mmCIF file of C-alpha atoms in Angstrom:
data_model
loop_
_atom_site.group_PDB
_atom_site.id
_atom_site.type_symbol
_atom_site.label_atom_id
_atom_site.label_comp_id
_atom_site.label_asym_id
_atom_site.label_seq_id
_atom_site.Cartn_x
_atom_site.Cartn_y
_atom_site.Cartn_z
ATOM 1 C CA PHE A 1 -52.143 -28.027 -19.963
ATOM 2 C CA PRO A 2 -54.071 -28.246 -23.630
ATOM 3 C CA SER A 3 -57.269 -30.238 -22.477
ATOM 4 C CA HIS A 4 -59.716 -28.275 -24.651
ATOM 5 C CA ASP A 5 -57.992 -29.951 -27.860
ATOM 6 C CA THR A 6 -57.245 -33.471 -26.447
ATOM 7 C CA GLY A 7 -59.460 -33.780 -23.739
ATOM 8 C CA THR A 8 -58.609 -35.453 -20.317
ATOM 9 C CA ASN A 9 -57.129 -38.970 -21.946
ATOM 10 C CA TRP A 10 -53.955 -37.649 -21.725
ATOM 11 C CA LEU A 11 -53.489 -37.312 -18.722
ATOM 12 C CA GLU A 12 -52.885 -40.753 -18.181
ATOM 13 C CA CYS A 13 -49.737 -40.099 -19.569
ATOM 14 C CA VAL A 14 -48.183 -37.632 -17.516
ATOM 15 C CA PRO A 15 -46.615 -40.444 -14.742
ATOM 16 C CA LEU A 16 -45.252 -42.953 -17.534
ATOM 17 C CA ILE A 17 -43.047 -39.806 -17.965
ATOM 18 C CA LYS A 18 -40.058 -40.795 -15.678
ATOM 19 C CA ALA A 19 -40.354 -44.356 -16.881
ATOM 20 C CA LEU A 20 -39.813 -42.779 -20.077
ATOM 21 C CA CYS A 21 -36.720 -41.186 -18.790
ATOM 22 C CA ILE A 22 -35.678 -43.741 -17.420
ATOM 23 C CA ALA A 23 -35.959 -46.006 -20.149
ATOM 24 C CA ALA A 24 -34.005 -43.405 -22.089
ATOM 25 C CA ALA A 25 -31.025 -42.783 -19.995
ATOM 26 C CA ALA A 26 -30.827 -46.598 -19.979
ATOM 27 C CA GLY A 27 -30.416 -46.194 -23.704
ATOM 28 C CA THR A 28 -27.921 -43.338 -23.674
ATOM 29 C CA PRO A 29 -25.099 -45.859 -24.083
ATOM 30 C CA LEU A 30 -26.128 -46.954 -26.855
ATOM 31 C CA THR A 31 -26.130 -43.061 -28.439
ATOM 32 C CA PHE A 32 -22.588 -43.371 -30.076
ATOM 33 C CA ALA A 33 -22.362 -47.035 -30.729
ATOM 34 C CA SER A 34 -22.885 -47.250 -34.551
ATOM 35 C CA ALA A 35 -19.970 -44.281 -35.018
ATOM 36 C CA THR A 36 -18.119 -46.510 -32.483
ATOM 37 C CA TYR A 37 -18.031 -49.812 -34.188
ATOM 38 C CA THR A 38 -18.164 -48.373 -37.333
ATOM 39 C CA ALA A 39 -14.734 -45.952 -36.760
ATOM 40 C CA LEU A 40 -13.401 -49.534 -35.054
ATOM 41 C CA GLY A 41 -14.157 -51.240 -38.572
ATOM 42 C CA ARG A 42 -16.988 -53.140 -37.252
ATOM 43 C CA PRO A 43 -20.236 -52.391 -38.517
ATOM 44 C CA PHE A 44 -21.338 -56.111 -38.815
ATOM 45 C CA ALA A 45 -20.946 -55.922 -34.951
ATOM 46 C CA TYR A 46 -23.150 -52.956 -34.317
ATOM 47 C CA SER A 47 -25.424 -54.798 -36.145
ATOM 48 C CA ASN A 48 -25.678 -57.410 -33.491
ATOM 49 C CA VAL A 49 -26.116 -54.876 -30.981
ATOM 50 C CA VAL A 50 -29.469 -53.683 -33.050
ATOM 51 C CA ALA A 51 -30.657 -56.788 -33.738
ATOM 52 C CA THR A 52 -30.294 -58.151 -30.276
ATOM 53 C CA GLY A 53 -32.152 -54.809 -28.823
ATOM 54 C CA ILE A 54 -34.983 -55.104 -30.991
ATOM 55 C CA ILE A 55 -35.673 -58.444 -29.638
ATOM 56 C CA ILE A 56 -35.258 -57.695 -26.373
ATOM 57 C CA LYS A 57 -37.382 -55.196 -26.683
ATOM 58 C CA ILE A 58 -39.829 -56.842 -28.974
ATOM 59 C CA ALA A 59 -40.020 -59.738 -25.686
ATOM 60 C CA CYS A 60 -40.310 -57.145 -23.517
ATOM 61 C CA ILE A 61 -43.003 -55.095 -24.891
ATOM 62 C CA TRP A 62 -44.823 -58.481 -25.478
ATOM 63 C CA LEU A 63 -44.414 -60.003 -21.508
ATOM 64 C CA PHE A 64 -45.389 -56.567 -20.171
ATOM 65 C CA TYR A 65 -48.062 -55.215 -22.231
ATOM 66 C CA ASN A 66 -51.495 -55.687 -20.544
ATOM 67 C CA GLY A 67 -53.585 -53.102 -22.823
ATOM 68 C CA THR A 68 -52.492 -49.949 -21.083
ATOM 69 C CA LEU A 69 -50.558 -47.884 -21.050
ATOM 70 C CA ASN A 70 -48.506 -48.059 -18.246
ATOM 71 C CA SER A 71 -47.630 -51.579 -18.909
ATOM 72 C CA PHE A 72 -46.161 -50.479 -22.159
ATOM 73 C CA ALA A 73 -44.077 -48.113 -21.135
ATOM 74 C CA ASN A 74 -43.271 -50.841 -17.912
ATOM 75 C CA GLY A 75 -41.816 -53.243 -20.896
ATOM 76 C CA LEU A 76 -39.836 -50.184 -22.663
ATOM 77 C CA VAL A 77 -38.116 -49.795 -18.754
ATOM 78 C CA ALA A 78 -37.197 -53.247 -18.861
ATOM 79 C CA ALA A 79 -36.080 -53.771 -22.715
ATOM 80 C CA SER A 80 -34.123 -50.641 -22.206
ATOM 81 C CA LEU A 81 -32.728 -51.697 -18.472
ATOM 82 C CA LEU A 82 -31.672 -54.992 -20.599
ATOM 83 C CA GLY A 83 -30.306 -53.118 -24.034
ATOM 84 C CA PHE A 84 -28.275 -51.867 -21.504
ATOM 85 C CA VAL A 85 -26.493 -54.483 -19.937
ATOM 86 C CA THR A 86 -26.573 -56.764 -23.410
ATOM 87 C CA THR A 87 -24.627 -53.602 -24.685
ATOM 88 C CA THR A 88 -22.489 -53.279 -22.564
ATOM 89 C CA ALA A 89 -21.394 -56.955 -22.806
ATOM 90 C CA PHE A 90 -21.219 -56.470 -26.521
ATOM 91 C CA GLN A 91 -19.170 -54.198 -25.830
ATOM 92 C CA ARG A 92 -16.755 -56.151 -23.857
ATOM 93 C CA TRP A 93 -16.443 -58.373 -26.506
ATOM 94 C CA HIS A 94 -15.937 -56.272 -29.537
ATOM 95 C CA ILE A 95 -14.535 -53.160 -28.162
ATOM 96 C CA GLY A 96 -12.359 -54.018 -25.250
ATOM 97 C CA VAL A 97 -15.108 -51.955 -22.813
ATOM 98 C CA SER A 98 -14.431 -52.789 -19.831
ATOM 99 C CA VAL A 99 -16.991 -53.233 -17.559
ATOM 100 C CA ARG A 100 -15.720 -51.710 -14.755
ATOM 101 C CA HIS A 101 -14.572 -48.909 -16.581
ATOM 102 C CA LYS A 102 -17.823 -48.004 -17.760
ATOM 103 C CA MET A 103 -19.780 -48.157 -15.374
ATOM 104 C CA ARG A 104 -17.208 -45.822 -13.410
ATOM 105 C CA THR A 105 -17.310 -43.867 -16.490
ATOM 106 C CA LEU A 106 -20.851 -43.497 -16.190
ATOM 107 C CA LEU A 107 -21.339 -42.416 -12.615
ATOM 108 C CA MET A 108 -18.731 -39.638 -13.294
ATOM 109 C CA THR A 109 -21.290 -38.449 -16.132
ATOM 110 C CA VAL A 110 -24.323 -38.576 -13.550
ATOM 111 C CA GLY A 111 -22.538 -37.113 -10.943
ATOM 112 C CA ILE A 112 -21.988 -34.151 -13.205
ATOM 113 C CA CYS A 113 -25.645 -34.007 -14.658
ATOM 114 C CA ILE A 114 -27.067 -33.266 -11.012
ATOM 115 C CA PRO A 115 -25.111 -30.025 -10.546
ATOM 116 C CA VAL A 116 -25.810 -28.926 -14.074
ATOM 117 C CA GLY A 117 -29.818 -30.097 -12.781
ATOM 118 C CA VAL A 118 -29.035 -27.607 -9.472
ATOM 119 C CA ALA A 119 -28.158 -25.108 -11.632
ATOM 120 C CA ASN A 120 -30.884 -25.062 -14.364
ATOM 121 C CA TRP A 121 -33.236 -25.262 -11.678
ATOM 122 C CA ALA A 122 -31.775 -22.490 -9.546
ATOM 123 C CA ILE A 123 -31.946 -20.296 -12.273
ATOM 124 C CA THR A 124 -35.379 -21.026 -13.512
ATOM 125 C CA HIS A 125 -37.164 -21.676 -11.026
ATOM 126 C CA PRO A 126 -40.227 -19.996 -10.570
ATOM 127 C CA THR A 127 -39.842 -17.659 -7.935
ATOM 128 C CA ILE A 128 -36.812 -15.701 -9.613
ATOM 129 C CA HIS A 129 -38.882 -13.618 -12.173
ATOM 130 C CA LEU A 130 -36.923 -12.647 -15.431
ATOM 131 C CA SER A 131 -38.046 -12.981 -18.770
ATOM 132 C CA ALA A 132 -38.141 -16.194 -20.703
ATOM 133 C CA LEU A 133 -34.861 -14.809 -23.242
ATOM 134 C CA LEU A 134 -33.180 -14.133 -20.272
ATOM 135 C CA SER A 135 -33.591 -17.962 -18.493
ATOM 136 C CA LEU A 136 -32.853 -19.052 -21.498
ATOM 137 C CA ILE A 137 -29.070 -17.666 -21.829
ATOM 138 C CA LEU A 138 -28.654 -17.629 -18.374
ATOM 139 C CA ALA A 139 -29.140 -21.469 -17.829
ATOM 140 C CA ALA A 140 -27.371 -22.069 -20.918
ATOM 141 C CA LEU A 141 -24.360 -19.805 -19.752
ATOM 142 C CA PHE A 142 -24.600 -21.675 -16.056
ATOM 143 C CA SER A 143 -24.723 -25.042 -17.354
ATOM 144 C CA THR A 144 -22.426 -24.936 -19.467
ATOM 145 C CA ILE A 145 -20.057 -23.536 -16.695
ATOM 146 C CA THR A 146 -21.291 -26.236 -14.714
ATOM 147 C CA TRP A 147 -20.842 -28.984 -17.196
ATOM 148 C CA ILE A 148 -16.713 -28.118 -17.754
ATOM 149 C CA GLY A 149 -16.487 -27.677 -14.011
ATOM 150 C CA GLY A 150 -17.888 -30.955 -13.040
ATOM 151 C CA LEU A 151 -15.758 -32.388 -15.635
ATOM 152 C CA LEU A 152 -12.668 -30.871 -14.753
ATOM 153 C CA ILE A 153 -13.063 -32.032 -11.425
ATOM 154 C CA VAL A 154 -13.691 -35.289 -12.161
ATOM 155 C CA ARG A 155 -10.978 -35.846 -14.598
ATOM 156 C CA HIS A 156 -13.856 -37.250 -16.814
ATOM 157 C CA PRO A 157 -12.109 -38.816 -19.943
ATOM 158 C CA LEU A 158 -14.093 -36.638 -21.814
ATOM 159 C CA LEU A 159 -11.408 -34.299 -21.576
ATOM 160 C CA ASP A 160 -9.214 -36.466 -23.588
ATOM 161 C CA GLU A 161 -11.259 -35.782 -26.457
ATOM 162 C CA PHE A 162 -11.559 -32.379 -25.683
ATOM 163 C CA LYS A 163 -7.198 -32.305 -26.055
ATOM 164 C CA ARG A 164 -7.548 -34.340 -29.527
ATOM 165 C CA PHE A 165 -9.839 -31.868 -30.730
ATOM 166 C CA ARG A 166 -7.777 -28.592 -29.409
ATOM 167 C CA ALA A 167 -4.938 -30.369 -30.788
ATOM 168 C CA TRP A 168 -6.608 -31.391 -34.026
ATOM 169 C CA SER A 169 -7.595 -27.878 -34.669
ATOM 170 C CA LYS A 170 -4.262 -26.407 -33.857
ATOM 171 C CA MET A 171 -2.933 -28.744 -36.910
ATOM 172 C CA HIS A 172 -5.869 -27.646 -39.321
ATOM 173 C CA ASN A 173 -5.520 -23.853 -38.145
ATOM 174 C CA ILE A 174 -9.073 -23.435 -37.119
#
């Protein structure tokens, strides 16, 4: 750890990593929302999602923040979880994606992430003495194989996108 450069002040941030991971996970479904709304010809609807998210984030941080990093992180987590709920509602209203379908798809995705994480952990575990490059290559290989296998096992909707891409690439001789 780089304590010689930054002192020990940064150590208070370490417990926040879990909270920030939760916030990031809750915000992930919004990642492609801009492209989705734009592709459907509804970019203004996406601006409503973003504006609502900003208001929620400001309100949560204002409510939670007491001067500590922990309270700030908790405000971000609360904002992300509320943002997930509002994003889901907006998707239902503007796009027609049902809450049930979204939750089923997200649970399938989590179910795939667990074995991918285990595969990464197994390859990069400290008791396995491989070079950094070999660990990276094996982790990428096993993660990819595990991810694709998981998609096939749970019949994830993302497989439809692969089929569309395959058809498009055949049509364009790629």
